[in-house]
Coordinates of C-alpha atoms in Angstrom, one line a residue:
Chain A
X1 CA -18.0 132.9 51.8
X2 CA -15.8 130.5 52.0
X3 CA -16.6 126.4 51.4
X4 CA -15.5 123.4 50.9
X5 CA -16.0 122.4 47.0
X6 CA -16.0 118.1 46.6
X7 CA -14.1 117.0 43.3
X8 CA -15.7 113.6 41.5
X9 CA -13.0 111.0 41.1
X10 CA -12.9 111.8 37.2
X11 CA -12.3 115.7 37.9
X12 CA -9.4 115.1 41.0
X13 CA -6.5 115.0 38.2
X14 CA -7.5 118.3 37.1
X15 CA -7.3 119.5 40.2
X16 CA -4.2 118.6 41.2
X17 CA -5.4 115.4 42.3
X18 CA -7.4 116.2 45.3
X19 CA -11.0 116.0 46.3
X20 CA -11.2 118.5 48.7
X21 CA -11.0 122.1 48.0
X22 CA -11.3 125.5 50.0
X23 CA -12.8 128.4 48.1
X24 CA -14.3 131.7 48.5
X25 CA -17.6 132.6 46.7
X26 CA -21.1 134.2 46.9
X27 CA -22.4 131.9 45.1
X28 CA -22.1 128.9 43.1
X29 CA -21.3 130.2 39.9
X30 CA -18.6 132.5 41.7
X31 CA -17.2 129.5 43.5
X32 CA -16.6 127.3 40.4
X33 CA -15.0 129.6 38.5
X34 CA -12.7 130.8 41.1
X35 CA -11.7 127.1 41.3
X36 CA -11.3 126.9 37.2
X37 CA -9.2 130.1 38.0
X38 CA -7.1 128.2 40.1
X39 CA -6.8 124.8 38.1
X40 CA -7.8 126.1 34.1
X41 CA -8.0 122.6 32.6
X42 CA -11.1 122.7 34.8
X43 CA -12.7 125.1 33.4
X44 CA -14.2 123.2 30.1
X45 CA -15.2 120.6 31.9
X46 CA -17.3 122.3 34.4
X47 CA -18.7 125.3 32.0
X48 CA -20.5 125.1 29.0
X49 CA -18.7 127.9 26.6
X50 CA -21.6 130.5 27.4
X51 CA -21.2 130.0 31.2
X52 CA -23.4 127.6 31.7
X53 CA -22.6 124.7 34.3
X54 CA -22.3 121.2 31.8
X55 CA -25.3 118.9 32.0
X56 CA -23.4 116.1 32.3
X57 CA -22.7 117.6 36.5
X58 CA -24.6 117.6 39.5
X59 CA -23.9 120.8 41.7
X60 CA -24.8 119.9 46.1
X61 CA -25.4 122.6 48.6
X62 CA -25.5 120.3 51.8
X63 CA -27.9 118.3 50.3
X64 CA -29.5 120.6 47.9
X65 CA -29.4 120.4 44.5
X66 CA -28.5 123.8 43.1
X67 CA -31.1 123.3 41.0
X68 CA -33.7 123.9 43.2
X69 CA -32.4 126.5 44.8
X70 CA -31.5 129.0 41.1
X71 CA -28.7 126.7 39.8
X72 CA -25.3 129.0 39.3
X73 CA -26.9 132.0 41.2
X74 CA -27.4 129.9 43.8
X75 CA -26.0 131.6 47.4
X76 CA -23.2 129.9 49.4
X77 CA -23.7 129.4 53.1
X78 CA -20.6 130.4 55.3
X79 CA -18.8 127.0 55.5
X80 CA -20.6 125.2 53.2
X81 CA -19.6 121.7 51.5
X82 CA -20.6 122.3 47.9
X83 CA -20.6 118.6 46.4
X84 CA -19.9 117.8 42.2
X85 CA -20.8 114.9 40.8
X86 CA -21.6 113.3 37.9
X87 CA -25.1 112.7 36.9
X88 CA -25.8 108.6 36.6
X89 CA -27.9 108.4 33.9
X90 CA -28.7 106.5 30.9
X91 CA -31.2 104.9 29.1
X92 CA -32.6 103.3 25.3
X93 CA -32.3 105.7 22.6
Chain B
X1 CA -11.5 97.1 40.0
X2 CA -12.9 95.5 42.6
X3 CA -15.2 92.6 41.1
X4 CA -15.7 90.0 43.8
X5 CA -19.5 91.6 44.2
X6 CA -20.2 90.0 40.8
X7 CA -19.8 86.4 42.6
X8 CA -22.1 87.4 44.8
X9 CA -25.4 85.6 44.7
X10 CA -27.2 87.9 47.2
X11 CA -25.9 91.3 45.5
X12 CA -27.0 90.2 42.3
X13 CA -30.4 88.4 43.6
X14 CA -30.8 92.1 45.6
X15 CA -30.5 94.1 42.2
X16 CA -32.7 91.8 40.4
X17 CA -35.5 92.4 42.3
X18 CA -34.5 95.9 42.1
X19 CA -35.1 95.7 38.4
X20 CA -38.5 94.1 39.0
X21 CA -39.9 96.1 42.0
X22 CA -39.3 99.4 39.4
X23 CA -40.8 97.6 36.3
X24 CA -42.0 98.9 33.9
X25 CA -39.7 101.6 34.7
X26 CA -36.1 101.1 34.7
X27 CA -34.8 100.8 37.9
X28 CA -31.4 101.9 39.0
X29 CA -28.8 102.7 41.9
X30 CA -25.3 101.3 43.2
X31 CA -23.0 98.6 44.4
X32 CA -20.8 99.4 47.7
X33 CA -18.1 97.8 48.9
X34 CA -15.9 96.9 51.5
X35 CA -12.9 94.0 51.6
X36 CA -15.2 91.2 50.0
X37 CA -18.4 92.3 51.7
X38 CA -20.6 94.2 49.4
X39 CA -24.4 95.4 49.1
X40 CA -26.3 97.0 46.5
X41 CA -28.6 100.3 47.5
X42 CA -31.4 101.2 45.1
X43 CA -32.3 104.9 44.4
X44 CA -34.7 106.5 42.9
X45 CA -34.9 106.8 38.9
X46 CA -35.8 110.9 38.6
X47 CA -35.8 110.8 34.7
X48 CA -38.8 112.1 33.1
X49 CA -39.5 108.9 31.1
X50 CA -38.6 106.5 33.2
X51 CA -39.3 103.6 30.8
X52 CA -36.9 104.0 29.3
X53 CA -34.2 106.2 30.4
X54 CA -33.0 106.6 33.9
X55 CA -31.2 109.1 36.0
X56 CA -30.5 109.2 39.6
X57 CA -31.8 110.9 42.7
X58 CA -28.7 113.2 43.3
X59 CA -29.2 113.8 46.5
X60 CA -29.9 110.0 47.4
X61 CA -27.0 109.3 45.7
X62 CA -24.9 111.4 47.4
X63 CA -26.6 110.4 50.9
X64 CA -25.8 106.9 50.1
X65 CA -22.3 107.5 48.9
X66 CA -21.3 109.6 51.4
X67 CA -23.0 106.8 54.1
X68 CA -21.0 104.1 52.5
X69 CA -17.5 106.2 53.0
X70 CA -18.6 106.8 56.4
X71 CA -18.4 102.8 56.8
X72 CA -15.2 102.5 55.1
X73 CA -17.1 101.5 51.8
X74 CA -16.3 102.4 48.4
X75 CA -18.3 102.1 45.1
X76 CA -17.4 99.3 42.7
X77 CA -21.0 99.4 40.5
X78 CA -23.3 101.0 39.5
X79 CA -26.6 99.2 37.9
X80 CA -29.5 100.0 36.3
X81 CA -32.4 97.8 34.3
X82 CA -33.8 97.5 31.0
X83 CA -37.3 96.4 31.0
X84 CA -38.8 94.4 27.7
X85 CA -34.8 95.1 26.6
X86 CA -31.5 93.5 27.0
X87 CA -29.1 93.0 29.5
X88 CA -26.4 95.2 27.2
X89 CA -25.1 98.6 27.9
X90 CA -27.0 100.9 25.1
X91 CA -25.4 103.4 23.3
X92 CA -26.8 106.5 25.7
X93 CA -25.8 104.1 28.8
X94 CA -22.3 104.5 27.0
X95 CA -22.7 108.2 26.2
X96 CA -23.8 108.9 29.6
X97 CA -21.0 107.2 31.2
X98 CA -18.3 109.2 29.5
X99 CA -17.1 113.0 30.1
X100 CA -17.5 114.8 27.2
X101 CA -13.7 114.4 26.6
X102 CA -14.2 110.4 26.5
X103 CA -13.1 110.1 30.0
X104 CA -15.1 107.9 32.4
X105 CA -17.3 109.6 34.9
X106 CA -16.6 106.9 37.6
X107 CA -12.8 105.9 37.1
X108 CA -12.8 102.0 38.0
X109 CA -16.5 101.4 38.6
X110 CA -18.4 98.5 36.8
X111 CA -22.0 98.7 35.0
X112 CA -24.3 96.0 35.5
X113 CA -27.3 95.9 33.4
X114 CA -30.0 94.0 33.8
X115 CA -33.0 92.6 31.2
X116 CA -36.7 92.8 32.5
X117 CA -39.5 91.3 30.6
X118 CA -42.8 90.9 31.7
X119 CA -41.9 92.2 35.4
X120 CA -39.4 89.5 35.4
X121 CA -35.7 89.7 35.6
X122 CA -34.7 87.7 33.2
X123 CA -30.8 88.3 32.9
X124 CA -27.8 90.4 34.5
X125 CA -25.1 91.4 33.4
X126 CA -21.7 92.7 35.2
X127 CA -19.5 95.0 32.5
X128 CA -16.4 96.4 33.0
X129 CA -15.5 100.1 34.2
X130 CA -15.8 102.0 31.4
X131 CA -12.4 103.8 29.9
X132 CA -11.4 106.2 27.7
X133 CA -11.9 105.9 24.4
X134 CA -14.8 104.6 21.6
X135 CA -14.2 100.8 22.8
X136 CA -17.0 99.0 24.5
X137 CA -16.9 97.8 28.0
X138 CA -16.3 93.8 27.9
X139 CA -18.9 91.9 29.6
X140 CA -17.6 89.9 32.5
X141 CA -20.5 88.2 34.1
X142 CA -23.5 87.1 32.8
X143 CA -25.8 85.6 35.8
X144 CA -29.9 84.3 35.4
X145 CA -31.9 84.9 38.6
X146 CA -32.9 81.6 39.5
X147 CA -35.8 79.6 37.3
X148 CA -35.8 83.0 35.6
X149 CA -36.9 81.1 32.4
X150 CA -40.1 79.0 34.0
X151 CA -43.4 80.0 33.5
X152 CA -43.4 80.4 37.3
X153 CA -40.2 80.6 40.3
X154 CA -39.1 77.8 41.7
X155 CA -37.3 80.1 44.2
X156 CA -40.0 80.4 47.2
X157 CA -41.6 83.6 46.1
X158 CA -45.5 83.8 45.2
X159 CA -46.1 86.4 42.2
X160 CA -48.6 86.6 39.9
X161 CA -47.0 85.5 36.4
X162 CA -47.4 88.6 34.1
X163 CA -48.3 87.7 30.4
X164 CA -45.3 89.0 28.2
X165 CA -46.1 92.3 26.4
X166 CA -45.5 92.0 22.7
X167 CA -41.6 92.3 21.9
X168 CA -41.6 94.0 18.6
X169 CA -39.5 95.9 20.2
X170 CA -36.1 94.4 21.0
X171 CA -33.8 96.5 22.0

C-alpha cells in the first residue's frame, strides 16, 4: 500500500529536506525502512540497531498511535498519512 | 524564533493556570502562532507518573498541530510545569528535548517552564529553542503570575489557599 509518510522538522534534512513522502508498505515497519532505504542517514535515527522503532518517536496511523494498533507490525491502509513525530516529554529525574 | 508570545500577558496567564488546573501533576502542551497573535493549547500529560514527569497525548498533539497549520499557525513553544519545583529546564527536560545525536527535536521552538507550589503558579519561565550541543538553553523571560507571592490573589479569582507541602524537596 502506498501512503503518505509526515517527516518532523528535525528529521526533514535527512530526507532531503522535505516533509512529505510517498511510500509503499504493508505495514509500518515495511514502510519506514523502505524510506531509510531511500534516504540511509535515516535509518539510525528511526531504528534502534535490533529493528526496533527509537523511543524517542511517535509513529500516526490517521490518528492512531501505532502503538495501539501492534506498533511496527502495524497494517497500512491504502492511502494512508502515516505521521512521525517526536515524543514531548520530560520531567524531574 | 518567534518570541513575541513571551510578551504576552494572556498566553502566559493561559499557561499558568494550565500548570495549576493539572497540579499536583505536571501539566503540559503548546504555544501556536500566527504574525503576533498567539495562544497556548493544553494537552494531556499521558506519563505514567505524572508528578513528576510528563509526556504528551500524541494524538492530541498531532490534532492540535495539525489544527493550528490548518489556520496558518505554526509552533513557537512548547511548555510544561513543575509542581513543588522550579521554573528551570531539568536535566531529562534537556535529554528529552534532544535526538539522540544532540540535535533538537523541534528546530526553533522555545521551552517554557513553569514552577507550581502549593497549586499555585508561582513563576514562568520562557527558554530558548534548544540546539545542538551540551550547552543549556538561555533563559529569556522570567514572568510572575500576578500577586503570585500573596497569601491570597489580588487578581479577581476566588480559590481556596492551599497550605504549602513541605519543600524538602527542591528541585
Amino acid at each position: 500500500m502506498v501512503a503518505t509518510v509526515l517527516l518532523p522538522a528535525s528529521l526533514q534534512p535527512f530526507a532531503a529536506g522535505r516533509r512529505e513522502h510517498e511510500v509503499a508498505g504493508r505495514d509500518v515497519g515495511e514502510l519506514l525502512a523502505r524510506l531509510a532505504e531511500r534516504f540511509p542517514p535515516l535509518r539510525a535515527r528511526l531504528f534502534h540497531e535490533t529493528g526496533g522503532l527509537r523511543g524517542y518517536l511517535v509513529v500516526l496511523i490517521e490518528d492512531q498511535d501505532i502503538r495501539a494498533l501492534g506498533g511496527l507490525a502495524a497494517p497500512v491502509p491504502p492511502d494512508a498519512v502515516v505521521t512521525i513525530l517526536p515524543a514531548v516529554a520530560g520531567g524531574w529525574s | 524564533m518567534n518570541a513575541s508570545f513571551a510578551e504576552d500577558g494572556a498566553v502566559l496567564r493561559a499557561i499558568a493556570l494550565d500548570a495549576e488546573r493539572t497540579y499536583p501533576c505536571e501539566g503540559c502542551g503548546i504555544v501556536v502562532q500566527r504574525g503576533r497573535v498567539a495562544r497556548a493549547i493544553a494537552l494531556a500529560n499521558v506519563h505514567a507518573a505524572p508528578e513528576r514527569h510528563f509526556e504528551i497525548e500524541p494524538v492530541g498533539l498531532l490534532r492540535a498541530l495539525r489544527a493550528a497549520e490548518q489556520e496558518g499557525e505554526v509552533l513557537v513553544a512548547i511548555f510544561h510545569s513543575h509542581p513543588e519545583g522550579r521554573a528551570r529546564l531539568s536535566r531529562e527536560d534537556l535529554a528529552r528535548a534532544r535526538m539522540p545525536d544532540g540535535s533538537p527535536a523541534f528546530p526553533g521552538v522555545l521551552q517554557v517552564v513553569v514552577s507550581v507550589r502549593g497549586a499555585l503558579a508561582r513563576e514562568l519561565a520562557v527558554f530558548e529553542p534548544v540546539e545542538a550541543g551540551a550547552s543549556s538553553p538561555e533563559r529569556i523571560r522570567a514572568w510572575r503570575p500576578p500577586a503570585a507571592s500573596a497569601p491570597g490573589r489580588t487578581d479577581g479569582r476566588v480559590r481556596k489557599v492551599r497550605l504549602t507541602p513541605t519543600d524538602a524537596s527542591e528541585r
